[in-house]
PDB file of C-alpha atoms in Angstrom:
ATOM      1  CA  UNK A 294     -31.300  26.232  -4.114  1.00  0.00           C
ATOM      2  CA  UNK A 295     -33.062  23.899  -1.683  1.00  0.00           C
ATOM      3  CA  UNK A 296     -33.759  21.465  -4.500  1.00  0.00           C
ATOM      4  CA  UNK A 297     -30.095  21.457  -5.493  1.00  0.00           C
ATOM      5  CA  UNK A 298     -29.089  20.873  -1.869  1.00  0.00           C
ATOM      6  CA  UNK A 299     -31.505  17.918  -1.605  1.00  0.00           C
ATOM      7  CA  UNK A 300     -30.078  16.382  -4.783  1.00  0.00           C
ATOM      8  CA  UNK A 301     -26.530  16.830  -3.505  1.00  0.00           C
ATOM      9  CA  UNK A 302     -27.499  15.316  -0.155  1.00  0.00           C
ATOM     10  CA  UNK A 303     -28.997  12.272  -1.886  1.00  0.00           C
ATOM     11  CA  UNK A 304     -25.880  11.854  -4.019  1.00  0.00           C
ATOM     12  CA  UNK A 305     -23.697  12.071  -0.913  1.00  0.00           C
ATOM     13  CA  UNK A 306     -25.867   9.527   0.915  1.00  0.00           C
ATOM     14  CA  UNK A 307     -25.718   7.076  -1.986  1.00  0.00           C
ATOM     15  CA  UNK A 308     -21.940   7.501  -2.183  1.00  0.00           C
ATOM     16  CA  UNK A 309     -21.534   6.804   1.538  1.00  0.00           C
ATOM     17  CA  UNK A 310     -23.748   3.692   1.395  1.00  0.00           C
ATOM     18  CA  UNK A 311     -22.029   2.301  -1.709  1.00  0.00           C
ATOM     19  CA  UNK A 312     -18.529   3.030  -0.416  1.00  0.00           C
ATOM     20  CA  UNK A 313     -19.214   1.415   2.976  1.00  0.00           C
ATOM     21  CA  UNK A 314     -20.607  -1.699   1.275  1.00  0.00           C
ATOM     22  CA  UNK A 315     -17.642  -1.754  -1.121  1.00  0.00           C
ATOM     23  CA  UNK A 316     -15.104  -1.518   1.687  1.00  0.00           C
ATOM     24  CA  UNK A 317     -17.071  -4.037   3.764  1.00  0.00           C
ATOM     25  CA  UNK A 318     -17.026  -6.544   0.897  1.00  0.00           C
ATOM     26  CA  UNK A 319     -13.250  -6.302   0.539  1.00  0.00           C
ATOM     27  CA  UNK A 320     -12.910  -7.057   4.231  1.00  0.00           C
ATOM     28  CA  UNK A 321     -13.589 -10.681   3.294  1.00  0.00           C
ATOM     29  CA  UNK A 322     -13.076 -10.973  -0.482  1.00  0.00           C
ATOM     30  CA  UNK A 323      -9.696 -10.707  -2.247  1.00  0.00           C
ATOM     31  CA  UNK A 324      -9.446  -7.496  -4.275  1.00  0.00           C
ATOM     32  CA  UNK A 325      -9.866  -8.696  -7.884  1.00  0.00           C
ATOM     33  CA  UNK A 326      -8.612  -5.633  -9.747  1.00  0.00           C
ATOM     34  CA  UNK A 327      -7.549  -2.016  -9.300  1.00  0.00           C
ATOM     35  CA  UNK A 328      -7.560   1.130 -11.417  1.00  0.00           C
ATOM     36  CA  UNK A 329      -3.752   0.989 -11.618  1.00  0.00           C
ATOM     37  CA  UNK A 330      -3.962  -2.488 -13.119  1.00  0.00           C
ATOM     38  CA  UNK A 331      -6.529  -1.188 -15.608  1.00  0.00           C
ATOM     39  CA  UNK A 332      -4.072   1.555 -16.553  1.00  0.00           C
ATOM     40  CA  UNK A 333      -1.421  -1.059 -17.323  1.00  0.00           C
ATOM     41  CA  UNK A 334      -3.829  -2.956 -19.552  1.00  0.00           C
ATOM     42  CA  UNK A 335      -4.832   0.228 -21.381  1.00  0.00           C
ATOM     43  CA  UNK A 336      -1.135   0.959 -21.934  1.00  0.00           C
ATOM     44  CA  UNK A 337      -0.736  -2.437 -23.594  1.00  0.00           C
ATOM     45  CA  UNK A 338       1.080  -4.101 -20.710  1.00  0.00           C
ATOM     46  CA  UNK A 339       0.177  -7.437 -19.172  1.00  0.00           C
ATOM     47  CA  UNK A 340      -0.790  -7.717 -15.497  1.00  0.00           C
ATOM     48  CA  UNK A 341       0.678 -10.389 -13.242  1.00  0.00           C
ATOM     49  CA  UNK A 342      -0.818 -10.864  -9.797  1.00  0.00           C
ATOM     50  CA  UNK A 343      -1.125 -13.695  -7.326  1.00  0.00           C
ATOM     51  CA  UNK A 344      -3.149 -13.353  -4.121  1.00  0.00           C
ATOM     52  CA  UNK A 345      -1.543 -14.813  -1.015  1.00  0.00           C
ATOM     53  CA  UNK A 346      -3.097 -14.576   2.480  1.00  0.00           C
ATOM     54  CA  UNK A 347      -0.924 -12.850   5.045  1.00  0.00           C
ATOM     55  CA  UNK A 348      -0.949 -16.056   7.108  1.00  0.00           C
ATOM     56  CA  UNK A 349       0.840 -17.861   4.253  1.00  0.00           C
ATOM     57  CA  UNK A 350       3.322 -15.077   3.557  1.00  0.00           C
ATOM     58  CA  UNK A 351       6.770 -14.987   5.114  1.00  0.00           C
ATOM     59  CA  UNK A 352       6.497 -12.610   8.109  1.00  0.00           C
ATOM     60  CA  UNK A 353       9.659 -10.833   7.001  1.00  0.00           C
ATOM     61  CA  UNK A 354       7.718  -9.345   4.063  1.00  0.00           C
ATOM     62  CA  UNK A 355       5.319  -7.215   6.143  1.00  0.00           C
ATOM     63  CA  UNK A 356       8.218  -6.390   8.443  1.00  0.00           C
ATOM     64  CA  UNK A 357      10.213  -5.077   5.480  1.00  0.00           C
ATOM     65  CA  UNK A 358       7.186  -3.057   4.329  1.00  0.00           C
ATOM     66  CA  UNK A 359       6.855  -1.526   7.797  1.00  0.00           C
ATOM     67  CA  UNK A 360      10.578  -0.749   7.884  1.00  0.00           C
ATOM     68  CA  UNK A 361      10.553   0.874   4.474  1.00  0.00           C
ATOM     69  CA  UNK A 362       7.139   2.493   4.215  1.00  0.00           C
ATOM     70  CA  UNK A 363       5.540   3.088   7.595  1.00  0.00           C
ATOM     71  CA  UNK A 364       7.438   2.449  10.848  1.00  0.00           C
ATOM     72  CA  UNK A 365       4.449   3.613  12.926  1.00  0.00           C
ATOM     73  CA  UNK A 366       1.942   1.412  11.085  1.00  0.00           C
ATOM     74  CA  UNK A 367       0.787  -0.347  14.260  1.00  0.00           C
ATOM     75  CA  UNK A 368       0.605   2.897  16.256  1.00  0.00           C
ATOM     76  CA  UNK A 369      -1.398   5.327  14.120  1.00  0.00           C
ATOM     77  CA  UNK A 370      -5.029   5.233  13.012  1.00  0.00           C
ATOM     78  CA  UNK A 371      -4.376   5.740   9.326  1.00  0.00           C
ATOM     79  CA  UNK A 372      -2.464   9.029   9.369  1.00  0.00           C
ATOM     80  CA  UNK A 373       1.058   9.498  10.675  1.00  0.00           C
ATOM     81  CA  UNK A 374       0.991  13.194  11.534  1.00  0.00           C
ATOM     82  CA  UNK A 375       4.616  13.166  12.690  1.00  0.00           C
ATOM     83  CA  UNK A 376       5.679  11.584   9.420  1.00  0.00           C
ATOM     84  CA  UNK A 377       3.625  14.068   7.394  1.00  0.00           C
ATOM     85  CA  UNK A 378       5.151  17.012   9.274  1.00  0.00           C
ATOM     86  CA  UNK A 379       8.658  15.609   8.871  1.00  0.00           C
ATOM     87  CA  UNK A 380       8.154  15.071   5.122  1.00  0.00           C
ATOM     88  CA  UNK A 381       6.762  18.593   4.705  1.00  0.00           C
ATOM     89  CA  UNK A 382       9.722  20.088   6.561  1.00  0.00           C
ATOM     90  CA  UNK A 383      12.229  18.056   4.539  1.00  0.00           C
ATOM     91  CA  UNK A 384      10.592  19.069   1.264  1.00  0.00           C
ATOM     92  CA  UNK A 385      10.513  22.724   2.321  1.00  0.00           C
ATOM     93  CA  UNK A 386      14.275  22.579   2.957  1.00  0.00           C
ATOM     94  CA  UNK A 387      14.801  21.593  -0.665  1.00  0.00           C
ATOM     95  CA  UNK A 388      15.896  18.063   0.130  1.00  0.00           C
ATOM     96  CA  UNK A 389      14.873  14.987  -1.879  1.00  0.00           C
ATOM     97  CA  UNK A 390      11.080  14.963  -2.032  1.00  0.00           C
ATOM     98  CA  UNK A 391       9.501  12.638   0.489  1.00  0.00           C
ATOM     99  CA  UNK A 392       5.960  11.449   0.913  1.00  0.00           C
ATOM    100  CA  UNK A 393       4.142  11.213   4.215  1.00  0.00           C
ATOM    101  CA  UNK A 394       1.590   8.597   3.173  1.00  0.00           C
ATOM    102  CA  UNK A 395       1.066   5.631   5.468  1.00  0.00           C
ATOM    103  CA  UNK A 396       0.513   2.056   4.328  1.00  0.00           C
ATOM    104  CA  UNK A 397      -3.174   2.600   5.130  1.00  0.00           C
ATOM    105  CA  UNK A 398      -3.340   5.632   2.841  1.00  0.00           C
ATOM    106  CA  UNK A 399      -1.475   3.846   0.080  1.00  0.00           C
ATOM    107  CA  UNK A 400      -3.836   0.890   0.360  1.00  0.00           C
ATOM    108  CA  UNK A 401      -6.883   3.135   0.157  1.00  0.00           C
ATOM    109  CA  UNK A 402      -5.460   4.831  -2.936  1.00  0.00           C
ATOM    110  CA  UNK A 403      -4.377   1.599  -4.628  1.00  0.00           C
ATOM    111  CA  UNK A 404      -7.666  -0.227  -4.092  1.00  0.00           C
ATOM    112  CA  UNK A 405     -10.334   2.430  -4.525  1.00  0.00           C
ATOM    113  CA  UNK A 406      -8.877   5.356  -6.487  1.00  0.00           C
ATOM    114  CA  UNK A 407      -6.976   6.448  -9.560  1.00  0.00           C
ATOM    115  CA  UNK A 408      -3.344   7.534  -9.370  1.00  0.00           C
ATOM    116  CA  UNK A 409      -2.881  11.300  -9.454  1.00  0.00           C
ATOM    117  CA  UNK A 410      -5.799  13.663  -9.011  1.00  0.00           C
ATOM    118  CA  UNK A 411      -4.294  16.239  -6.660  1.00  0.00           C
ATOM    119  CA  UNK A 412      -6.163  17.490  -3.611  1.00  0.00           C
ATOM    120  CA  UNK A 413      -9.517  16.025  -4.648  1.00  0.00           C
ATOM    121  CA  UNK A 414      -8.023  12.548  -4.813  1.00  0.00           C
ATOM    122  CA  UNK A 415      -6.298  13.172  -1.486  1.00  0.00           C
ATOM    123  CA  UNK A 416      -9.665  14.022   0.090  1.00  0.00           C
ATOM    124  CA  UNK A 417     -11.197  10.765  -1.136  1.00  0.00           C
ATOM    125  CA  UNK A 418      -8.056   8.922  -0.063  1.00  0.00           C
ATOM    126  CA  UNK A 419      -8.480  10.259   3.471  1.00  0.00           C
ATOM    127  CA  UNK A 420     -12.135   9.179   3.484  1.00  0.00           C
ATOM    128  CA  UNK A 421     -11.335   5.624   2.368  1.00  0.00           C
ATOM    129  CA  UNK A 422      -8.409   5.480   4.800  1.00  0.00           C
ATOM    130  CA  UNK A 423     -10.790   6.120   7.690  1.00  0.00           C
ATOM    131  CA  UNK A 424     -13.154   3.455   6.346  1.00  0.00           C
ATOM    132  CA  UNK A 425     -10.554   0.708   6.016  1.00  0.00           C
ATOM    133  CA  UNK A 426      -9.026   1.515   9.404  1.00  0.00           C
ATOM    134  CA  UNK A 427     -12.522   1.210  10.897  1.00  0.00           C
ATOM    135  CA  UNK A 428     -13.867  -1.788   8.960  1.00  0.00           C
ATOM    136  CA  UNK A 429     -10.745  -3.811   8.151  1.00  0.00           C
ATOM    137  CA  UNK A 430      -8.201  -3.421  10.916  1.00  0.00           C
ATOM    138  CA  UNK A 431      -4.419  -3.461  10.587  1.00  0.00           C
ATOM    139  CA  UNK A 432      -3.895  -7.096   9.627  1.00  0.00           C
ATOM    140  CA  UNK A 433      -6.339  -6.918   6.710  1.00  0.00           C
ATOM    141  CA  UNK A 434      -4.897  -3.594   5.558  1.00  0.00           C
ATOM    142  CA  UNK A 435      -1.414  -5.093   5.399  1.00  0.00           C
ATOM    143  CA  UNK A 436      -2.720  -8.211   3.663  1.00  0.00           C
ATOM    144  CA  UNK A 437      -4.451  -6.181   0.964  1.00  0.00           C
ATOM    145  CA  UNK A 438      -1.487  -3.819   0.598  1.00  0.00           C
ATOM    146  CA  UNK A 439       0.970  -6.656   0.025  1.00  0.00           C
ATOM    147  CA  UNK A 440      -1.328  -8.151  -2.596  1.00  0.00           C
ATOM    148  CA  UNK A 441      -2.227  -5.069  -4.661  1.00  0.00           C
ATOM    149  CA  UNK A 442       0.849  -2.835  -4.358  1.00  0.00           C
ATOM    150  CA  UNK A 443       2.757  -2.499  -7.620  1.00  0.00           C
ATOM    151  CA  UNK A 444       6.087  -4.323  -7.340  1.00  0.00           C
ATOM    152  CA  UNK A 445       7.336  -3.868 -10.890  1.00  0.00           C
ATOM    153  CA  UNK A 446       6.018  -3.018 -14.334  1.00  0.00           C
ATOM    154  CA  UNK A 447       2.783  -5.005 -14.633  1.00  0.00           C
ATOM    155  CA  UNK A 448       3.576  -6.926 -11.427  1.00  0.00           C
ATOM    156  CA  UNK A 449       1.335  -6.622  -8.368  1.00  0.00           C
ATOM    157  CA  UNK A 450       1.762  -8.022  -4.891  1.00  0.00           C
ATOM    158  CA  UNK A 451       4.604  -9.574  -2.935  1.00  0.00           C
ATOM    159  CA  UNK A 452       3.932 -13.104  -4.160  1.00  0.00           C
ATOM    160  CA  UNK A 453       4.028 -12.125  -7.843  1.00  0.00           C
ATOM    161  CA  UNK A 454       7.211 -10.158  -7.118  1.00  0.00           C
ATOM    162  CA  UNK A 455       8.869 -13.126  -5.397  1.00  0.00           C
ATOM    163  CA  UNK A 456       8.024 -15.365  -8.356  1.00  0.00           C
ATOM    164  CA  UNK A 457       9.280 -12.781 -10.843  1.00  0.00           C
ATOM    165  CA  UNK A 458      12.511 -11.834  -9.123  1.00  0.00           C
ATOM    166  CA  UNK A 459      13.492 -14.895  -7.085  1.00  0.00           C
ATOM    167  CA  UNK A 460      11.619 -17.775  -8.760  1.00  0.00           C
ATOM    168  CA  UNK A 461       9.808 -18.932  -5.633  1.00  0.00           C
ATOM    169  CA  UNK A 462       6.699 -17.753  -3.846  1.00  0.00           C
ATOM    170  CA  UNK A 463       6.464 -15.320  -0.939  1.00  0.00           C
ATOM    171  CA  UNK A 464       5.940 -18.043   1.667  1.00  0.00           C
ATOM    172  CA  UNK A 465       9.721 -18.260   2.076  1.00  0.00           C
ATOM    173  CA  UNK A 466      11.647 -15.031   1.712  1.00  0.00           C
ATOM    174  CA  UNK A 467      15.033 -14.200   3.122  1.00  0.00           C
ATOM    175  CA  UNK A 468      15.332 -10.810   4.817  1.00  0.00           C
ATOM    176  CA  UNK A 469      17.380  -9.635   1.823  1.00  0.00           C
ATOM    177  CA  UNK A 470      14.679 -10.698  -0.649  1.00  0.00           C
ATOM    178  CA  UNK A 471      11.916  -9.096   1.427  1.00  0.00           C
ATOM    179  CA  UNK A 472      14.000  -5.923   1.751  1.00  0.00           C
ATOM    180  CA  UNK A 473      14.573  -5.707  -1.982  1.00  0.00           C
ATOM    181  CA  UNK A 474      10.871  -6.115  -2.764  1.00  0.00           C
ATOM    182  CA  UNK A 475      10.084  -3.395  -0.210  1.00  0.00           C
ATOM    183  CA  UNK A 476      12.746  -1.152  -1.785  1.00  0.00           C
ATOM    184  CA  UNK A 477      10.909  -1.357  -5.117  1.00  0.00           C
ATOM    185  CA  UNK A 478       7.549  -0.219  -3.681  1.00  0.00           C
ATOM    186  CA  UNK A 479       8.045   3.587  -3.866  1.00  0.00           C
ATOM    187  CA  UNK A 480       8.936   3.569  -7.597  1.00  0.00           C
ATOM    188  CA  UNK A 481       7.925   0.165  -8.997  1.00  0.00           C
ATOM    189  CA  UNK A 482       8.068   1.174 -12.651  1.00  0.00           C
ATOM    190  CA  UNK A 483      11.696   2.318 -12.361  1.00  0.00           C
ATOM    191  CA  UNK A 484      13.210  -0.263 -10.020  1.00  0.00           C
ATOM    192  CA  UNK A 485      14.002  -3.965 -10.163  1.00  0.00           C
ATOM    193  CA  UNK A 486      14.525  -6.250  -7.164  1.00  0.00           C
ATOM    194  CA  UNK A 487      16.558  -8.777  -9.112  1.00  0.00           C
ATOM    195  CA  UNK A 488      20.264  -7.914  -9.428  1.00  0.00           C
ATOM    196  CA  UNK A 489      19.550  -4.377  -8.161  1.00  0.00           C
ATOM    197  CA  UNK A 490      22.019  -1.539  -8.422  1.00  0.00           C
ATOM    198  CA  UNK A 491      22.458   1.836  -6.765  1.00  0.00           C
ATOM    199  CA  UNK A 492      19.658   2.961  -4.490  1.00  0.00           C
ATOM    200  CA  UNK A 493      17.645  -0.277  -4.674  1.00  0.00           C
ATOM    201  CA  UNK A 494      20.641  -2.338  -3.582  1.00  0.00           C
ATOM    202  CA  UNK A 495      21.609   0.041  -0.772  1.00  0.00           C
ATOM    203  CA  UNK A 496      18.069   0.597   0.447  1.00  0.00           C
ATOM    204  CA  UNK A 497      17.118  -3.060   0.083  1.00  0.00           C
ATOM    205  CA  UNK A 498      20.140  -4.157   2.092  1.00  0.00           C
ATOM    206  CA  UNK A 499      19.332  -1.572   4.767  1.00  0.00           C
ATOM    207  CA  UNK A 500      15.727  -2.767   4.970  1.00  0.00           C
ATOM    208  CA  UNK A 501      16.894  -6.368   5.307  1.00  0.00           C
ATOM    209  CA  UNK A 502      18.768  -5.304   8.440  1.00  0.00           C
ATOM    210  CA  UNK A 503      15.793  -3.341   9.772  1.00  0.00           C
ATOM    211  CA  UNK A 504      13.583  -6.442   9.448  1.00  0.00           C
ATOM    212  CA  UNK A 505      15.176  -7.755  12.631  1.00  0.00           C
ATOM    213  CA  UNK A 506      14.671  -4.402  14.352  1.00  0.00           C
ATOM    214  CA  UNK A 507      10.953  -4.477  13.500  1.00  0.00           C
ATOM    215  CA  UNK A 508      10.667  -8.003  14.891  1.00  0.00           C
ATOM    216  CA  UNK A 509      12.597  -7.330  18.095  1.00  0.00           C
ATOM    217  CA  UNK A 510      10.885  -3.993  18.749  1.00  0.00           C
ATOM    218  CA  UNK A 511       7.400  -5.387  18.180  1.00  0.00           C
ATOM    219  CA  UNK A 512       6.621  -2.858  15.465  1.00  0.00           C
ATOM    220  CA  UNK A 513       4.597  -5.586  13.717  1.00  0.00           C
ATOM    221  CA  UNK A 514       2.644  -6.544  16.863  1.00  0.00           C
ATOM    222  CA  UNK A 515      -0.711  -5.551  15.317  1.00  0.00           C
ATOM    223  CA  UNK A 516      -0.266  -8.241  12.629  1.00  0.00           C
ATOM    224  CA  UNK A 517      -0.150 -11.137  15.077  1.00  0.00           C
TER     225      UNK A 517
END
C-alpha cells in the first residue's frame, strides 16, 4: 500500500510540475491548438483560426463577451458562486438549462481539456482555472478566450469569426457585430452570426446594447 501511495504521489507531483510549466508557457506564447480543434479535424472538418492580441482587437468584443458570458468577470477569482447558484436554481425550477461557467472556466476547458467528461473533467477544469487566474491574470485570460473559443463550425476566435461573418478583421467591430459574435459563443456549431435569425438576432442585438453598459459601468476595468 505504501508503495502504491508513493507511486501515486510521484504521478501527482509530475502532473503538477508539467501543468504549471504548460500554463506558464501559454502566459507568453499564443495557444497553437486545442483538443476541440483536433476533434474538428478528426471529424473531417477544416479549422480556421487567426490569433489577434487583445490590444489590437476592438474593445467592444471583450465587452460583448463579458455582457453575454460573464458579467462579473473582473470581480471574481475564476468562479462566480452567485452565478453558479442562480443557474442551479433556474435549472431546478425546470427552466431552460443554464450554465454557471465563467470565462475563466471556459478558457481552462477550451485550452487544456477535452469537451465532455463529466465530474472528472470539471475537477481538472477547476484546477486549471485556479492556475490561469494565478499565473495569467484577467487580461491574458480574455485574450486567450477570444482567440480559442469556437465561433462557428471549424472557426475559432473573434478575428476568424469577424473575417468569416463580416469580411473584415476584429480590429474594427461595431457593437452589433461584436454582440452577434458573442451570441454565437454558447452554441457555435448551431448558430451563425451572419444574417442571424431567432435567438441569435435577439440576443445579439441585446448584447450590442449591453456593450455600452459594460463600458460605462467599468465592468471591463480589469482589461485596461
